[in-house]
Short mmCIF file of C-alpha atoms (C1' of nucleotides) in Angstrom, two decimals:
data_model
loop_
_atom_site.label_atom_id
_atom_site.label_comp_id
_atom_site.label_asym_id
_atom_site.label_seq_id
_atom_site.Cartn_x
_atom_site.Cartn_y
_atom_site.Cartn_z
CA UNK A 81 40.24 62.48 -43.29
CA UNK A 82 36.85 60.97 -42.33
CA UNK A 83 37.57 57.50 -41.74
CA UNK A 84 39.47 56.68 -38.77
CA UNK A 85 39.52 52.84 -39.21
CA UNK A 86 41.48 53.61 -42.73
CA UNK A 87 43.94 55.91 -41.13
CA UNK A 88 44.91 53.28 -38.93
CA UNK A 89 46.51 51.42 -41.52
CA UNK A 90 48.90 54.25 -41.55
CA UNK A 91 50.13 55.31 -38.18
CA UNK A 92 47.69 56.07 -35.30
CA UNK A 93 47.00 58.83 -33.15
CA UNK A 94 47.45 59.35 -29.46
CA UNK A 95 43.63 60.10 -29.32
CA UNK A 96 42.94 56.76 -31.10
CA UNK A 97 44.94 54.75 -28.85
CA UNK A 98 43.61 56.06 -25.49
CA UNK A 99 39.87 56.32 -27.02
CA UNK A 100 39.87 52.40 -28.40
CA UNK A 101 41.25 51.66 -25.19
CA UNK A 102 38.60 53.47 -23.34
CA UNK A 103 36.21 52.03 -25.72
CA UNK A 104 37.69 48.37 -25.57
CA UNK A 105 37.31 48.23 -21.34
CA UNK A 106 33.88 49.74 -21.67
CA UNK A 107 32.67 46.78 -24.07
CA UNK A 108 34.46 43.78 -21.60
CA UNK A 109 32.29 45.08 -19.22
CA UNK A 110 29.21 45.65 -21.17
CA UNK A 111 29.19 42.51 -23.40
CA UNK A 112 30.82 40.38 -20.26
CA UNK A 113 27.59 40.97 -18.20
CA UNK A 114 24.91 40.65 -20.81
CA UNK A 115 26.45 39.19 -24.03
CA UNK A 116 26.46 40.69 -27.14
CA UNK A 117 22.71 40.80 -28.69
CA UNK A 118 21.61 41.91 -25.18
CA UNK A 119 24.42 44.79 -24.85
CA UNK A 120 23.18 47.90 -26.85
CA UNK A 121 25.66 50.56 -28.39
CA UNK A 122 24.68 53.38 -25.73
CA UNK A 123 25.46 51.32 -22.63
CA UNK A 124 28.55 50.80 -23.65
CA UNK A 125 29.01 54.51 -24.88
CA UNK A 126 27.71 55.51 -20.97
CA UNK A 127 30.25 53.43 -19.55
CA UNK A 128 33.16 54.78 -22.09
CA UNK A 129 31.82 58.19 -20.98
CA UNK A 130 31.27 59.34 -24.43
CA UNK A 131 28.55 60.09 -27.58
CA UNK A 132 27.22 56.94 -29.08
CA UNK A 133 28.48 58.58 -32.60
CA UNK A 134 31.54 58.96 -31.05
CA UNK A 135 32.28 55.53 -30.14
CA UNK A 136 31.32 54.60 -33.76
CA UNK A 137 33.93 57.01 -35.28
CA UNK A 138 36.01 54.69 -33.38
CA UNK A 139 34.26 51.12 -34.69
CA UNK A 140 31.72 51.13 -37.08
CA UNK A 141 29.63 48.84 -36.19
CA UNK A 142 28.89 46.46 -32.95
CA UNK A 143 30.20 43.69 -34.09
CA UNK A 144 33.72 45.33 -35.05
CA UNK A 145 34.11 46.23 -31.41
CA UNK A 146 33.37 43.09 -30.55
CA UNK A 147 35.76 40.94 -32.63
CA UNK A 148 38.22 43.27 -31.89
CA UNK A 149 37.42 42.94 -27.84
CA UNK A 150 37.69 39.05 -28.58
CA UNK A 151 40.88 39.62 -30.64
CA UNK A 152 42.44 40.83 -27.82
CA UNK A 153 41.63 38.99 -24.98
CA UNK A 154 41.42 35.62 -26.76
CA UNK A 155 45.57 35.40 -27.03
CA UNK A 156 45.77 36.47 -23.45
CA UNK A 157 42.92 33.61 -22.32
CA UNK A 158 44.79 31.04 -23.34
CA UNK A 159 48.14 32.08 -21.99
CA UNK A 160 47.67 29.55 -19.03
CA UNK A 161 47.17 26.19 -21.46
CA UNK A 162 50.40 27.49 -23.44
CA UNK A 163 52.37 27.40 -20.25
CA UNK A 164 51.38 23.92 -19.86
CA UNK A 165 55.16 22.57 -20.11
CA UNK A 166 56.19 18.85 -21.70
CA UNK A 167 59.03 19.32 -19.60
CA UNK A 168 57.82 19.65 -16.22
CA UNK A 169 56.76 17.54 -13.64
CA UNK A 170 53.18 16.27 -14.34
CA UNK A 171 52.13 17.04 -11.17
CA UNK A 172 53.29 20.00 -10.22
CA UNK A 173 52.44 21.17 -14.04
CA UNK A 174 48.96 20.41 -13.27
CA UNK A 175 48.62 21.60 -10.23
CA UNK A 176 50.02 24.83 -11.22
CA UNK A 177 47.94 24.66 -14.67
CA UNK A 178 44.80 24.97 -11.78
CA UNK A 179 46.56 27.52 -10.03
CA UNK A 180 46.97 29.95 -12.95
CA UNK A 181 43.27 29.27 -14.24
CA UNK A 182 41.67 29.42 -10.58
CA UNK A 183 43.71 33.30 -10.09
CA UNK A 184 42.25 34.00 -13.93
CA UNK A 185 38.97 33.54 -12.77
CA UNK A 186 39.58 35.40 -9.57
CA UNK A 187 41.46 38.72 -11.37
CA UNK A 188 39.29 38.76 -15.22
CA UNK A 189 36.13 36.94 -14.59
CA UNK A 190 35.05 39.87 -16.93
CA UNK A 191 36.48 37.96 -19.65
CA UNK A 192 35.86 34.53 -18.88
CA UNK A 193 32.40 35.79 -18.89
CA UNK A 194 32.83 37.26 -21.99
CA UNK A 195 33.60 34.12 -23.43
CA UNK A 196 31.28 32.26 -21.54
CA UNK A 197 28.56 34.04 -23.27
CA UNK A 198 29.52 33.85 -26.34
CA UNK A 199 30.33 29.73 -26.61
CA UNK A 200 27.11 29.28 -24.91
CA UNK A 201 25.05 31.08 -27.29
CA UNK A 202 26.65 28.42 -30.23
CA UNK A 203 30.23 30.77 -30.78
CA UNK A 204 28.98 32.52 -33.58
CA UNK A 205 31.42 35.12 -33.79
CA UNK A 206 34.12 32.68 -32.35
CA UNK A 207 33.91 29.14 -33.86
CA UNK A 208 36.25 29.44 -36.26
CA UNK A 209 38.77 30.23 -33.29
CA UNK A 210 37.59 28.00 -31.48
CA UNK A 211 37.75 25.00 -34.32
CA UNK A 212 41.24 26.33 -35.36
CA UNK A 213 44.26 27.87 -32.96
CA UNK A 214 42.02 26.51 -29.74
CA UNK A 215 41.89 23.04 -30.93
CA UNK A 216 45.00 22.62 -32.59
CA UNK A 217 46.71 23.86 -29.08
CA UNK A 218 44.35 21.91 -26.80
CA UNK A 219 45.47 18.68 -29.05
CA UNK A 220 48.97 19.24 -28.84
CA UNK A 221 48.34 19.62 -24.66
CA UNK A 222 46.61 16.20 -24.71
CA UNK A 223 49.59 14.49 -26.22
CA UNK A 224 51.97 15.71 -23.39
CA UNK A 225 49.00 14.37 -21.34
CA UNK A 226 48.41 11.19 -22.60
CA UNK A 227 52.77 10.97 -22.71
CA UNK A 228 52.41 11.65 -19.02
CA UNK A 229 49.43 8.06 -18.40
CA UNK A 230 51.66 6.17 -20.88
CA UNK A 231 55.18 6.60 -18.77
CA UNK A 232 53.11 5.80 -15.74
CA UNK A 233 53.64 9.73 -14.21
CA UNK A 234 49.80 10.16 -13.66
CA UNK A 235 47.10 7.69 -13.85
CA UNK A 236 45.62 7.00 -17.09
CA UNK A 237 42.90 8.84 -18.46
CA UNK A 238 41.00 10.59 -21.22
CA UNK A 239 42.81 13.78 -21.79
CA UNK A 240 40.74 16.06 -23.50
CA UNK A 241 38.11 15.25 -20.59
CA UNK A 242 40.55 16.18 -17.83
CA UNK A 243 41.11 19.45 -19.89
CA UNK A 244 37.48 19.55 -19.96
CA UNK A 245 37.32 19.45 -16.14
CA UNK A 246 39.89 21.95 -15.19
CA UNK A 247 38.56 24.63 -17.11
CA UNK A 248 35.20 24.21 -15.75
CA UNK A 249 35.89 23.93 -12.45
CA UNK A 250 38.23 26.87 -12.66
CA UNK A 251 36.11 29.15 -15.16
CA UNK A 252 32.70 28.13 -13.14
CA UNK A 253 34.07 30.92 -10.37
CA UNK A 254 34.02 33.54 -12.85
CA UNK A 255 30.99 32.68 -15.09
CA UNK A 256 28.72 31.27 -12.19
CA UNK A 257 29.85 33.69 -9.35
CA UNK A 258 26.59 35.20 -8.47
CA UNK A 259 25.45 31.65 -7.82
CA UNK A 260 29.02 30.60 -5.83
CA UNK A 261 27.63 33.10 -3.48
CA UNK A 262 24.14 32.71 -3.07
CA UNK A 263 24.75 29.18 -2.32
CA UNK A 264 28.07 29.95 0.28
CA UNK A 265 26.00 32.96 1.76
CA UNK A 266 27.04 35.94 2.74
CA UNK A 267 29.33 34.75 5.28
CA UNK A 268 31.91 32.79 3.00
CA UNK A 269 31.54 35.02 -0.02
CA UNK A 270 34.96 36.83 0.70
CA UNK A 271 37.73 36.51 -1.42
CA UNK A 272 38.60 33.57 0.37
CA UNK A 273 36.22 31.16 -1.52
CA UNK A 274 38.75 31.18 -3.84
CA UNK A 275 41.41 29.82 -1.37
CA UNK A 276 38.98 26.91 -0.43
CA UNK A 277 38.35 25.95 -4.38
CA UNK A 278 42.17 26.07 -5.22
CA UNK A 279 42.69 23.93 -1.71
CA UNK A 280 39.85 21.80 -2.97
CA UNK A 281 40.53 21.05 -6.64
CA UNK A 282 44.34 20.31 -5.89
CA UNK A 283 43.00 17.81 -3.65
CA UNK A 284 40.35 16.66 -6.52
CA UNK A 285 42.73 16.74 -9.05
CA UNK A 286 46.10 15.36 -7.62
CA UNK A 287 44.62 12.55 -5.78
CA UNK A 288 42.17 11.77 -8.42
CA UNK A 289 45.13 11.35 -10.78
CA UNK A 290 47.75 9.92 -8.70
CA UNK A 291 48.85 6.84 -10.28
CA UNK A 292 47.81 4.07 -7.56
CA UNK A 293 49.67 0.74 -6.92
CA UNK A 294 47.15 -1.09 -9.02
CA UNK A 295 48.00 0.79 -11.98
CA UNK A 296 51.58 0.52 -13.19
CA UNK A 297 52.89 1.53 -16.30
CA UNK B 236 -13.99 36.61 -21.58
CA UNK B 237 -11.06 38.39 -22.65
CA UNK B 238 -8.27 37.67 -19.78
CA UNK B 239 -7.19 34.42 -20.17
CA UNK B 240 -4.79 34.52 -17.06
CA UNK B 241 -7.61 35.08 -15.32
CA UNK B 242 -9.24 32.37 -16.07
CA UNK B 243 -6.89 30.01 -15.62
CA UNK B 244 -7.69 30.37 -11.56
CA UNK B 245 -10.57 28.85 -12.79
CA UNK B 246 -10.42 25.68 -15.33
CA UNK B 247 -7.98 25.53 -18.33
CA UNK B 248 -9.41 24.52 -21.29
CA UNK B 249 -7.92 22.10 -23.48
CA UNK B 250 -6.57 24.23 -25.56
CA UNK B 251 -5.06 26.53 -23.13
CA UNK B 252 -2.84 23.43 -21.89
CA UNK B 253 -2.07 23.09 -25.34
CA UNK B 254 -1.04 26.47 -26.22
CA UNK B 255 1.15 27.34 -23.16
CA UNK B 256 2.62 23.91 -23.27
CA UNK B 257 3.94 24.55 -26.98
CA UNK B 258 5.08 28.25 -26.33
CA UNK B 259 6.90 27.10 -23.13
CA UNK B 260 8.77 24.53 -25.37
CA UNK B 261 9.80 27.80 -28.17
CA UNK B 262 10.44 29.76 -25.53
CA UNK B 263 13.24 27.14 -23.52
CA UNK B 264 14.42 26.50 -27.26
CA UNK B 265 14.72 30.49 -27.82
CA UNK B 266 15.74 31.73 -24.26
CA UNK B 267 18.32 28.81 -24.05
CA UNK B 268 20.13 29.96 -27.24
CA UNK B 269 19.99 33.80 -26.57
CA UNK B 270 19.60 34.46 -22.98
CA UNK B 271 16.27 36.91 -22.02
CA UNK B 272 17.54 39.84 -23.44
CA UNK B 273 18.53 38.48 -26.55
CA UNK B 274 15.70 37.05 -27.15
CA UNK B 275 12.22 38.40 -29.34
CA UNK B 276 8.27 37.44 -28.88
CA UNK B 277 8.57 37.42 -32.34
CA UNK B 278 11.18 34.47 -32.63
CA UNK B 279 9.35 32.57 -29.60
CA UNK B 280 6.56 33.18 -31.60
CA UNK B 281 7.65 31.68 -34.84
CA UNK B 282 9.27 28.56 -33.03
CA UNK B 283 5.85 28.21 -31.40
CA UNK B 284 3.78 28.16 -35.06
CA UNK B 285 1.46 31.34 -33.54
CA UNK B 286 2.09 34.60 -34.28
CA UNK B 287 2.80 37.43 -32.08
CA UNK B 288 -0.43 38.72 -30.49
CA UNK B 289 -1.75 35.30 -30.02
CA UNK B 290 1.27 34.38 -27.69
CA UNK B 291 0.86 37.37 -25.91
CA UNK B 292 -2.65 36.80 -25.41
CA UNK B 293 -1.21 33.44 -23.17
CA UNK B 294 1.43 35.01 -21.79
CA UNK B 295 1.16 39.22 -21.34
CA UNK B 296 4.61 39.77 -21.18
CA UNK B 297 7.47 38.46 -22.28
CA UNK B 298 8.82 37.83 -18.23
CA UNK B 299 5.69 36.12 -17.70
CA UNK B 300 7.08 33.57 -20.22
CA UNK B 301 10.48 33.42 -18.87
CA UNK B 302 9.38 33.58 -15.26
CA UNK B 303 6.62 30.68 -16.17
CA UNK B 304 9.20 28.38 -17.82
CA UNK B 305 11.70 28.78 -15.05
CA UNK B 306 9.53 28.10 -12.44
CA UNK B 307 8.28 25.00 -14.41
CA UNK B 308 11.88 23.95 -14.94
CA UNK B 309 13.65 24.72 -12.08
CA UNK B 310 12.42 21.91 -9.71
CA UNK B 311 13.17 19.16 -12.04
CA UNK B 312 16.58 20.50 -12.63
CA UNK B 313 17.04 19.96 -8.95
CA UNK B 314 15.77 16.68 -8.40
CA UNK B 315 18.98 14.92 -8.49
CA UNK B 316 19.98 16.56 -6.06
CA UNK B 317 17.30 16.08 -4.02
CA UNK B 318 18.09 12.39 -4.67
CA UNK B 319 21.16 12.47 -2.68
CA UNK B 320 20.97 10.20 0.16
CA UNK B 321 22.59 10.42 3.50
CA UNK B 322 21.54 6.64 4.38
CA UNK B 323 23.05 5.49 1.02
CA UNK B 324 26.64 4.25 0.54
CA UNK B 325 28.83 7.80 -0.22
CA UNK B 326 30.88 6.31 -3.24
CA UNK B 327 27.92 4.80 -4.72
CA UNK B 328 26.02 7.96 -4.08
CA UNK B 329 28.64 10.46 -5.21
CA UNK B 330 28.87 8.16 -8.56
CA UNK B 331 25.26 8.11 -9.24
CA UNK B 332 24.80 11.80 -8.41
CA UNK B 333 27.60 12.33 -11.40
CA UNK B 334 25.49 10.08 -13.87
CA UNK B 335 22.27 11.62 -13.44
CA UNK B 336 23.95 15.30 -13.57
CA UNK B 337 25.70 14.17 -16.59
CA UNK B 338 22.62 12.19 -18.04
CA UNK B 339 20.44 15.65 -17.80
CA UNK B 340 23.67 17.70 -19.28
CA UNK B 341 22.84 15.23 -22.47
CA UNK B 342 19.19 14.49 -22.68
CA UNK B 343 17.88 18.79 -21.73
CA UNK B 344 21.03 20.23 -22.39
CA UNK B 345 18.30 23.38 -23.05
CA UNK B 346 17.47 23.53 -19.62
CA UNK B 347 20.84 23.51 -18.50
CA UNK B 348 21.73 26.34 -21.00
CA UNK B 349 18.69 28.76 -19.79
CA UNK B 350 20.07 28.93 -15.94
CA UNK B 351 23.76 29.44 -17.41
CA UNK B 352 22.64 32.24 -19.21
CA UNK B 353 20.39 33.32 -16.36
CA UNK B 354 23.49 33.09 -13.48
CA UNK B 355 26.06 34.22 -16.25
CA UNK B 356 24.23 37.40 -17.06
CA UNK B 357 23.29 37.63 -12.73
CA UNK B 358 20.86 35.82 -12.55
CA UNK B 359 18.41 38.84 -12.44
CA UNK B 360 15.23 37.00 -12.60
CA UNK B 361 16.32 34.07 -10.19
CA UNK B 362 18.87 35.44 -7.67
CA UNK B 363 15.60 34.62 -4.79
CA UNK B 364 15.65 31.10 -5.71
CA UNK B 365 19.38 30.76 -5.31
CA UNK B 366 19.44 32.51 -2.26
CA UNK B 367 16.57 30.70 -0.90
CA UNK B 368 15.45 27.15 -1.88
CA UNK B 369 18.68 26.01 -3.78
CA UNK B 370 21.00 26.95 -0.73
CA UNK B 371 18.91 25.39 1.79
CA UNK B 372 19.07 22.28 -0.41
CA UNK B 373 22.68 22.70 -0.86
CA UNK B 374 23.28 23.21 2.98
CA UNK B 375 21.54 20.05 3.79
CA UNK B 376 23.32 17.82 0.99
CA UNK B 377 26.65 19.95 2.37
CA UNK B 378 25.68 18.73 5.62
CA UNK B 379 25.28 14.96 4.68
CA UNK B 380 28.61 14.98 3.17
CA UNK B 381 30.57 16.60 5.67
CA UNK B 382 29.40 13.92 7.90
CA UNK B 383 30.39 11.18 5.21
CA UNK B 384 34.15 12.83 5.64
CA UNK B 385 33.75 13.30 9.13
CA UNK B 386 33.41 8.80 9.43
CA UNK B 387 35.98 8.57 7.08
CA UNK B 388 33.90 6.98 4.62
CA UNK B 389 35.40 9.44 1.87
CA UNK B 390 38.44 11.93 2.00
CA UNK B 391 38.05 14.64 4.31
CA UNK B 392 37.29 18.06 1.79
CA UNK B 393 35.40 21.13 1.46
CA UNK B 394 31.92 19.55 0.88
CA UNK B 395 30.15 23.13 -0.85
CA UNK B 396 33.20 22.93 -3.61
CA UNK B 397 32.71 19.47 -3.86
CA UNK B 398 29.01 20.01 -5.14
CA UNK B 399 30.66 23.09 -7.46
CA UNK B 400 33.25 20.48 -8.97
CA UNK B 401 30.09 18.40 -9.65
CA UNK B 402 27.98 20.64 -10.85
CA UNK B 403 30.58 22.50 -13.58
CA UNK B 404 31.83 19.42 -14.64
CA UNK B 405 28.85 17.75 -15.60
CA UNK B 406 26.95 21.01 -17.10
CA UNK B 407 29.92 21.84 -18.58
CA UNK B 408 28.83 19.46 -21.39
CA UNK B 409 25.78 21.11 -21.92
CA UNK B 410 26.59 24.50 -21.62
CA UNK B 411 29.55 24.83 -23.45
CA UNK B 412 28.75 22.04 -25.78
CA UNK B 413 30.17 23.77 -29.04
CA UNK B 414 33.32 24.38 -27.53
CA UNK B 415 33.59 20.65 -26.42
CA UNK B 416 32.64 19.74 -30.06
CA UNK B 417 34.94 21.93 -31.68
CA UNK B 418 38.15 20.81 -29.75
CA UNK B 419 37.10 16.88 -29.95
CA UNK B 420 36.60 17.42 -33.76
CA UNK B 421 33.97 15.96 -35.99
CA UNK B 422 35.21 12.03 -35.28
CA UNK B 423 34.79 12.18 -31.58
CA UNK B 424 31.81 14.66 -31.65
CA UNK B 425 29.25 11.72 -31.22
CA UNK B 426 26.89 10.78 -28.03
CA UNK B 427 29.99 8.40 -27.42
CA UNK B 428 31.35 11.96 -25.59
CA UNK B 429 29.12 11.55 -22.43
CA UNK B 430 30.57 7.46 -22.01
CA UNK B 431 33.73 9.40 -22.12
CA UNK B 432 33.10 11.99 -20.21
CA UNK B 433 31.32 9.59 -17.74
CA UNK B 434 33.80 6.90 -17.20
CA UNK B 435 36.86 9.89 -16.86
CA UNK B 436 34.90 12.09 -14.11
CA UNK B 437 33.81 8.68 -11.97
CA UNK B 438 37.67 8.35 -12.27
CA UNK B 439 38.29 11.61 -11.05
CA UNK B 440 36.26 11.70 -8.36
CA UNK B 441 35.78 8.66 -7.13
CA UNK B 442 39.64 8.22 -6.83
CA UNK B 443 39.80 12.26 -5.64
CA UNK B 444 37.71 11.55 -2.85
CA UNK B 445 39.10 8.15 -1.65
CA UNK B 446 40.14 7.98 1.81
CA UNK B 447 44.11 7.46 1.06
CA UNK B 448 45.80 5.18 3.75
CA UNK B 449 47.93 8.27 5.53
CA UNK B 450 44.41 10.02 6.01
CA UNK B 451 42.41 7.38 8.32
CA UNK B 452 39.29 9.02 10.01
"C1'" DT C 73 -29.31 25.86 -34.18
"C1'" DG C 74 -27.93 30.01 -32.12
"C1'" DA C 75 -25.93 32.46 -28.34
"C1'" DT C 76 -21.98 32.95 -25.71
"C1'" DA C 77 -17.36 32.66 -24.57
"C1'" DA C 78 -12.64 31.60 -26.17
"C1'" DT C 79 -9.19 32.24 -29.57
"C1'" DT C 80 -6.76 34.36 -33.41
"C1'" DT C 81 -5.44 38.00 -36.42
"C1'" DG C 82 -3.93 42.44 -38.64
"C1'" DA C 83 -3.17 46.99 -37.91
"C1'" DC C 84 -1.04 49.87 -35.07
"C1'" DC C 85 1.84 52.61 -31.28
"C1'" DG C 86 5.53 54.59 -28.64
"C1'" DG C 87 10.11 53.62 -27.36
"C1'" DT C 88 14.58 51.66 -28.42
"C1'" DT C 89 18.25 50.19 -31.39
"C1'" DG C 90 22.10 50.23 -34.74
"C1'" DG C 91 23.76 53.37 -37.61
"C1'" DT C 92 24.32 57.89 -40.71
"C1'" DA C 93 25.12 62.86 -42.28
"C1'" DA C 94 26.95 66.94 -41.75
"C1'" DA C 95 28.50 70.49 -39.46
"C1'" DA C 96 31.11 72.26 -35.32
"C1'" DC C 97 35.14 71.87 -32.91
"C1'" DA C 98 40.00 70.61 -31.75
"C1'" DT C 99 44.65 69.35 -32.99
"C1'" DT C 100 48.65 69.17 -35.60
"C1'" DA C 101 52.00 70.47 -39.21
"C1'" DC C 102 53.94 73.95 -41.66
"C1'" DG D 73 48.53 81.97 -38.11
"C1'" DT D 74 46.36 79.04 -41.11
"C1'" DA D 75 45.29 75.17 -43.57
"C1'" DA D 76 44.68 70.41 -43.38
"C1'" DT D 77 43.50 66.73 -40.72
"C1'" DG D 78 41.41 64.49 -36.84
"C1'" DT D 79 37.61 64.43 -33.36
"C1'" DT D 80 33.10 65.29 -31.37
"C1'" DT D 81 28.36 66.61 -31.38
"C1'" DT D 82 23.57 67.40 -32.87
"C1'" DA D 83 19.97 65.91 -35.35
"C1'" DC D 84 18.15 62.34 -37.54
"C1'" DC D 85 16.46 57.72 -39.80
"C1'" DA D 86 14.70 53.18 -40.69
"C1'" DA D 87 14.14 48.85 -38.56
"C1'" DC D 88 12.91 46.45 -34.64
"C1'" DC D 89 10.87 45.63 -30.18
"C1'" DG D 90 7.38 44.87 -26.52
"C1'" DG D 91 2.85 45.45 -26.20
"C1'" DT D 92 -2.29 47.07 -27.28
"C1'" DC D 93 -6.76 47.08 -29.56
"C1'" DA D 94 -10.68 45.94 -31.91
"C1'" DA D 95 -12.47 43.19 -35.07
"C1'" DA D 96 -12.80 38.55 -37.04
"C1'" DT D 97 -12.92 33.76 -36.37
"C1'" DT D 98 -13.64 29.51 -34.02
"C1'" DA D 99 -15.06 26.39 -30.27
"C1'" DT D 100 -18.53 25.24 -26.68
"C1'" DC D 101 -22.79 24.09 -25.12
"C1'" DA D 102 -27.87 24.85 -24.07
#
DNA sequence: TGATAATTTGACCGGTTGGTAAAACATTAC
DNA sequence: GTAATGTTTTACCAACCGGTCAAATTATCA
């Protein structure tokens, strides 16, 4: 057999798994730091630590690694907004909803980035995604949400814009990091920046959204 | 004569404003969309109505470009900034600092999009400028609003993450524009967004950074 | 007008890029 | 062991990319 990508319909090999693996972390890394049209076959091939031919026995072409890079780690990115429970207490639902984002940034800003590049270049390998399953999820959130303003639990407000807010505060630690600390200097660029931003945006968001006596249901 | 960058030290001629002016516009439009390494002289060229050779003969590389249209851009992108005053009242000050930010995310949402891709992928060709000018400007705004928090004219917080909320927030709707799109739909995808978006960040931080009654100064 | 300088173009070049072909090599199943 | 299958490598290609060059064209101005 010649064509690996067929096989795998049928039952895959050890090899296979480990080398798409291999392959898989080498692309984050590569696409995550300079997108996809400026990320070229044999970087990422150097930093799988194998033969450019190699890694396309493995995917054919570019763009099959990548969709199945953003395959993966899409499910996984969203995780957070999925935890987001009806349930709960508003409060401590959002402030834990900040939590979770603020330690994604922190532990995969690799794929945040990945993302990152690939919604601000328009999405095209990711608007359907992001018009479909994203969308439909984020809309469902926003109804707890707005559930939350309407029984009085948390002040009233637009909630696609608060969704809006918390992933860009969050995400802006892994996408805009080099910047985060050029501007904090040397001095505060330790893992503890992200300590300060979590103490910060608690603050932000809990007081900024605490219903006030003004306000009542 | 045959260097045209050379003459410039000298007088520009009409059509040398002309020129540059019109490839500095293709190239934001092209470098904005696909970041410096995903980007061709050959598409800046087309945007710009000239073809190849005639650019370069304007520009003789394709970092002059990017490094031209950077420098051009960057110190308007920090004006409001700049604006921020210490003598001014803090809420008002905050508020308006929000607007402008938010007003630039909508009206050169381009120039917003060329530093995201520049401090996403590094920031390779600016990391000087955010280690110099943009953190001395940062320190001194920092500076202004510790002070504010220090008088108890707004809620005591950590003044650099403040700036960060502002800042992702508010570029946020520029940079990751089709993702905002695609989740409001079609039927809230018109300018009516940034009234939104306006009226629920005021709300955020305006009310975030109120001195609460248990906090006095 | 004509001379001079400024601008534009087409043809081209060496290096890189995504991708292929085929053969060499390794692994597995019997 | 050996045959079939799976994996890796070497050599290569056509398209693209950043950039050059010299000639052609156009604007400027005495």
């Amino acid at each position: 057999m010649v064509l690996p990508r067929a096989a795998k319909t049928q039952r895959r090999t050890r090899i296979q798994e480990e080398k798409e693996e291999q392959i898989l972390e080498a692309a984050l890394e590569v696409f995550a730091t300079h997108g996809f049209r400026g990320s070229t076959i044999d970087q990422i091939a150097e930093v799988a630590g194998m033969s450019k031919p190699n890694l396309l026995y493995y995917f054919r072409t570019k763009e099959a690694m990548h969709r199945a890079l953003i395959d993966r780690v899409l499910d996984s990115w969203l995780d957070p907004l999925r935890e987001f429970d009806a349930e709960g207490n508003p409060v401590a639902e959002i402030r834990s909803y900040i939590r979770r984002k603020l330690e994604m940034a922190r532990d995969f800003p690799r794929e945040s980035r990945l993302f990152a590049n690939e919604v601000l270049q328009s999405a095209p390998h990711i608007l359907d995604e992001l018009k479909g399953p994203l969308k439909t999820l984020v809309d469902e959130k926003a109804e707890v949400i707005r559930a939350w303003a309407k029984a009085g639990k948390i002040a009233k407000c637009d909630p696609y814009h608060l969704i809006f807010a918390i992933w860009s505060t969050t995400q802006h630690y892994a996408d805009f990091d080099v910047q985060v600390r050029a501007v904090l200097g040397i001095e505060h660029s330790g893992e503890g920046r992200f300590e300060d931003a979590a103490r910060f945006l608690e603050q932000l968001f809990i007081t900024g959204l605490a219903v006030h006596d003004s306000a009542p249901s």
